[in-house]
Structures are given as C-alpha cells and as structure tokens.
Tab-separated table of C-alpha atoms and ligand atoms in Angstrom:
chain	number	residue	atom	x	y	z
C	762	MET	CA	-26.733	13.404	-6.027
C	763	LYS	CA	-23.998	12.683	-8.568
C	764	CYS	CA	-20.680	11.261	-7.500
C	765	LEU	CA	-17.427	10.855	-9.422
C	766	LEU	CA	-15.370	7.764	-8.547
C	767	ILE	CA	-11.750	7.944	-9.725
C	768	VAL	CA	-10.406	4.397	-9.863
C	769	ASP	CA	-6.736	3.624	-9.164
C	770	LEU	CA	-5.043	6.641	-10.760
C	771	GLN	CA	-1.774	5.542	-9.193
C	772	ASN	CA	1.867	5.756	-10.251
C	773	ASP	CA	2.303	2.029	-10.836
C	774	PHE	CA	-0.490	2.060	-13.446
C	775	CYS	CA	1.058	5.007	-15.300
C	776	PRO	CA	4.075	5.022	-17.642
C	777	GLY	CA	7.198	4.245	-15.582
C	778	GLY	CA	5.189	2.177	-13.106
C	779	THR	CA	5.477	-1.573	-12.596
C	780	LEU	CA	2.082	-2.334	-14.197
C	781	ALA	CA	1.931	0.603	-16.575
C	782	VAL	CA	-1.207	1.049	-18.652
C	783	GLU	CA	-0.368	2.558	-22.039
C	784	GLY	CA	-1.499	6.185	-21.968
C	785	GLY	CA	-2.590	5.829	-18.354
C	786	ASP	CA	-1.333	9.313	-17.574
C	787	THR	CA	-3.147	10.898	-20.539
C	788	ILE	CA	-6.506	10.727	-18.745
C	789	VAL	CA	-5.330	12.781	-15.759
C	790	SER	CA	-6.108	16.144	-17.369
C	791	THR	CA	-9.489	14.852	-18.531
C	792	ILE	CA	-10.301	13.797	-14.981
C	793	ASN	CA	-9.077	17.099	-13.528
C	794	ALA	CA	-11.536	18.883	-15.833
C	795	LEU	CA	-14.373	16.633	-14.627
C	796	ILE	CA	-13.754	17.071	-10.898
C	797	PRO	CA	-15.332	20.557	-10.512
C	798	LYS	CA	-18.527	19.266	-12.157
C	799	PHE	CA	-19.329	16.985	-9.207
C	800	ASP	CA	-20.498	17.728	-5.657
C	801	LEU	CA	-18.927	14.560	-4.403
C	802	VAL	CA	-15.608	13.164	-5.629
C	803	ILE	CA	-14.111	9.965	-4.257
C	804	ALA	CA	-11.275	7.686	-5.331
C	805	SER	CA	-10.097	4.128	-4.941
C	806	LYS	CA	-6.557	2.919	-4.507
C	807	ASP	CA	-5.153	-0.503	-5.201
C	808	TRP	CA	-3.432	-1.064	-1.844
C	809	HIS	CA	-1.701	-4.407	-1.701
C	810	PRO	CA	0.309	-6.080	1.024
C	811	GLU	CA	3.877	-7.042	0.075
C	812	GLN	CA	2.803	-10.630	-0.406
C	813	THR	CA	-0.508	-11.575	-1.956
C	814	VAL	CA	-1.904	-14.225	-4.305
C	815	HIS	CA	-2.604	-11.266	-6.620
C	816	PHE	CA	1.133	-11.064	-7.373
C	817	GLU	CA	1.051	-14.600	-8.789
C	818	LYS	CA	-0.939	-13.086	-11.689
C	819	TRP	CA	0.567	-9.621	-11.879
C	820	PRO	CA	3.924	-7.911	-11.398
C	821	VAL	CA	4.300	-6.442	-7.931
C	822	HIS	CA	2.421	-3.115	-7.952
C	823	CYS	CA	0.692	-0.644	-5.651
C	824	VAL	CA	2.193	-1.986	-2.455
C	825	ARG	CA	0.612	0.057	0.330
C	826	ASP	CA	2.470	3.186	1.439
C	827	THR	CA	4.922	3.105	-1.496
C	828	PHE	CA	5.472	5.650	-4.283
C	829	GLY	CA	3.868	3.238	-6.760
C	830	ALA	CA	0.657	3.279	-4.734
C	831	ALA	CA	0.485	7.090	-4.574
C	832	PHE	CA	-1.818	9.064	-6.847
C	833	HIS	CA	-0.333	10.325	-10.105
C	834	PRO	CA	1.303	13.619	-9.085
C	835	ASP	CA	-0.762	15.692	-11.551
C	836	LEU	CA	-4.130	14.458	-10.263
C	837	GLN	CA	-5.997	17.189	-8.406
C	838	THR	CA	-6.734	15.552	-5.093
C	839	ASN	CA	-8.031	18.461	-2.972
C	840	GLN	CA	-11.685	17.711	-3.802
C	841	ILE	CA	-11.369	13.975	-3.121
C	842	GLN	CA	-13.468	13.482	-0.004
C	843	GLN	CA	-12.685	9.851	0.663
C	844	VAL	CA	-10.229	7.238	-0.573
C	845	PHE	CA	-11.292	3.583	-0.647
C	846	LEU	CA	-8.489	1.043	-0.243
C	847	LYS	CA	-8.898	-2.316	-1.957
C	848	GLY	CA	-6.863	-5.427	-2.636
C	849	THR	CA	-5.634	-5.050	0.923
C	850	GLU	CA	-5.922	-8.746	1.805
C	851	ASN	CA	-3.402	-11.392	0.778
C	852	LYS	CA	-5.983	-13.920	-0.383
C	853	ASN	CA	-7.983	-12.045	-3.031
C	854	ASP	CA	-7.575	-9.613	-5.922
C	855	GLY	CA	-9.907	-6.877	-4.769
C	856	TYR	CA	-10.528	-5.484	-8.246
C	857	SER	CA	-13.752	-3.695	-7.362
C	858	ALA	CA	-13.860	-0.507	-5.304
C	859	PHE	CA	-16.878	-2.095	-3.594
C	860	GLU	CA	-14.371	-4.520	-2.028
C	861	ALA	CA	-12.622	-1.697	-0.170
C	862	THR	CA	-11.770	-2.710	3.366
C	863	ASN	CA	-11.163	0.637	5.102
C	864	ILE	CA	-14.695	1.934	4.464
C	865	ASN	CA	-17.693	0.256	2.867
C	866	LEU	CA	-18.300	2.039	-0.435
C	867	GLU	CA	-21.938	1.017	-0.813
C	868	SER	CA	-22.919	2.282	2.669
C	869	PHE	CA	-20.915	5.465	2.115
C	870	LEU	CA	-22.781	6.220	-1.130
C	871	ARG	CA	-26.173	5.447	0.420
C	872	ASP	CA	-25.418	7.673	3.427
C	873	LYS	CA	-24.537	10.523	1.054
C	874	GLY	CA	-27.726	9.984	-0.977
C	875	VAL	CA	-25.849	9.161	-4.164
C	876	GLN	CA	-28.027	7.773	-6.947
C	877	SER	CA	-25.735	8.245	-9.932
C	878	LEU	CA	-22.151	7.085	-9.937
C	879	TYR	CA	-19.769	8.275	-12.666
C	880	ILE	CA	-16.621	6.193	-13.021
C	881	ALA	CA	-13.231	7.126	-14.503
C	882	GLY	CA	-9.695	5.815	-14.084
C	883	LEU	CA	-7.599	2.681	-14.494
C	884	ALA	CA	-7.911	0.106	-15.721
C	885	THR	CA	-10.948	-0.235	-17.997
C	886	ASP	CA	-10.698	-4.020	-18.276
C	887	PHE	CA	-10.085	-4.766	-14.589
C	888	CYS	CA	-10.890	-2.403	-11.750
C	889	VAL	CA	-13.096	0.026	-13.684
C	890	LYS	CA	-15.099	-2.879	-15.102
C	891	ALA	CA	-15.438	-4.669	-11.759
C	892	SER	CA	-16.427	-1.466	-9.953
C	893	ALA	CA	-18.939	-0.421	-12.635
C	894	ILE	CA	-20.635	-3.825	-12.775
C	895	ASP	CA	-20.871	-3.955	-8.964
C	896	ALA	CA	-22.311	-0.416	-8.884
C	897	SER	CA	-24.972	-1.269	-11.446
C	898	ASP	CA	-25.804	-4.563	-9.690
C	899	LYS	CA	-26.286	-2.640	-6.447
C	900	GLY	CA	-28.807	-0.362	-8.133
C	901	PHE	CA	-26.801	2.804	-8.749
C	902	SER	CA	-27.272	4.547	-12.098
C	903	THR	CA	-23.789	3.880	-13.386
C	904	PHE	CA	-21.989	5.916	-16.031
C	905	VAL	CA	-18.553	4.981	-17.323
C	906	ILE	CA	-16.681	7.951	-18.747
C	907	ARG	CA	-15.144	6.183	-21.692
C	908	ASP	CA	-12.415	8.697	-22.602
C	909	ALA	CA	-11.447	9.024	-18.936
C	910	THR	CA	-10.425	5.359	-18.700
C	911	LYS	CA	-7.582	3.282	-20.206
C	912	ALA	CA	-7.237	-0.480	-20.504
C	913	VAL	CA	-4.433	-2.921	-19.748
C	914	ASN	CA	-5.374	-4.801	-22.957
C	915	LEU	CA	-3.579	-8.068	-22.222
C	916	GLN	CA	-5.251	-9.070	-25.492
C	917	PRO	CA	-6.098	-6.494	-28.169
C	918	GLY	CA	-9.779	-5.592	-27.890
C	919	ASP	CA	-10.071	-6.295	-24.171
C	920	ASP	CA	-11.214	-2.686	-23.715
C	921	GLU	CA	-14.137	-3.142	-26.119
C	922	LYS	CA	-15.068	-6.433	-24.431
C	923	ALA	CA	-15.011	-4.668	-21.088
C	924	TYR	CA	-17.283	-1.879	-22.364
C	925	GLN	CA	-19.704	-4.504	-23.722
C	926	ALA	CA	-19.757	-6.332	-20.381
C	927	MET	CA	-20.462	-3.058	-18.589
C	928	ILE	CA	-23.303	-2.228	-21.004
C	929	VAL	CA	-24.802	-5.700	-20.525
C	930	ALA	CA	-24.669	-5.084	-16.761
C	931	GLY	CA	-26.718	-1.915	-17.248
C	932	CYS	CA	-24.002	0.760	-17.300
C	933	THR	CA	-24.148	3.743	-19.645
C	934	LEU	CA	-21.070	4.908	-21.538
C	935	ILE	CA	-20.559	8.657	-21.694
C	936	GLU	CA	-17.845	11.025	-22.954
C	937	ALA	CA	-16.113	13.507	-20.659
C	938	GLN	CA	-17.025	16.468	-22.875
C	939	THR	CA	-20.724	15.719	-22.451
C	940	ILE	CA	-20.317	16.087	-18.693
C	941	VAL	CA	-18.046	19.118	-18.835
C	942	ALA	CA	-20.522	20.856	-21.168
C	943	SER	CA	-23.770	19.901	-19.460
C	944	LEU	CA	-23.753	19.013	-15.782
B	353	LIG	C1	-5.762	-3.449	-11.575
B	353	LIG	C2	-4.635	-5.280	-12.380
B	353	LIG	C3	-4.176	-5.574	-11.122
B	353	LIG	C4	-6.620	-2.261	-11.863
B	353	LIG	C5	-5.328	-3.733	-10.297
B	353	LIG	O1	-6.577	-1.279	-11.093
B	353	LIG	O2	-7.348	-2.285	-12.871
B	353	LIG	N1	-5.421	-4.225	-12.606
B	353	LIG	N2	-4.532	-4.782	-10.091
B	354	LIG	ZN1	-3.703	-4.871	-8.124
C-alpha cells in the first residue's frame, strides 16, 4: 500500500503568505498530477495557536482556522482522506507530521497497511525533512519527491543539506515524473 503525504501546502508558506517559501506555489500542479497515482492521499497542516514558543523563531504563520493556515486554493483536496494537525501546542515546534495531535499518524498508517510513504510539500528543510526522517526511523519505506518540495533556505544550500540528511536516514529521493509515468 502506497500513500502520498502532502506536507503543509498552506497559504502562509506560499508567495503572499507570512512565511513564504520561494516558489512554494509552483509545486501545487506537480502534486495535483501525483494525487491520482495513489490509493491513499493524506496531508498535514501546520496548525499553531496564536501564542507559541515557535513564534519566537518564526514570523506568525498558520494560526489555526485562519486563511494563512488553509490549503493553497489550487491544491486538489477531494482525494485527501485525512488531515493531520501539528504544531498545535504552545510549547513545541511540531515540525514532523508524526507529531500531529488530532490523530496519530503512525497508527493511522499501520491500520491502513501502508508500507511505502511518499512525501511532497513544504518545506524541504523543516517539516518535510522532519517527517521523512521520522517515517524512515519508524520503518516505513520513505520516498521524498524532490521536485514536489521547496525549501525555506535560511542559508543557501539548506535544501541540499536536508536531502543529504534524509538520505542518511534511509530515505530515497525520487522525481515526480517517475511516479506519474510508472506507478
Ligand atoms: C515549517 C517553519 C515553521 C514547515 C513550519 O512547514 O516546514 N517551517 N513552521
Ligand atoms: Zn510552523
């Protein structure tokens, strides 16, 4: 069973948002093309309270129930079976989708019989990285769809460092076209 996890494709991480990732919106069409290739599609949302230690490091973003926390309007959401909300506490960052507090992602995937998890979304060097490393550590075959992610790049090259860290953790990098053409 192959599952696509779309990480944090939310307005605040796209151009015009409060923590915009350069080109964050350019991966939406790539992800929309991937969605029909999977039996199971799920997503995470950064879903912060108004006040959190997280906002000592970052501009205020993805406050729960606001426009900034909504999915990018062009993302096809009808096949998304479950949304995992993370960063919901005021004392931690909640970068990884495995830290979701509304539903436990690991148990959900095991219940569904998922062995391979394919990850796309924002941002490569934070929530994608944290989610991919957790997935691999938990024993899922973890694929990061490189051209369906974008990085914050606080420092130039942070994206490449993130990919290296994911590879070291056992993740496989893959291109969207490979999936669209083959699965
Ligand atoms: C993220 C920074 C702060 C992410 C979330 O989704 O990658 N990055 N909060
Ligand atoms: Zn956040």
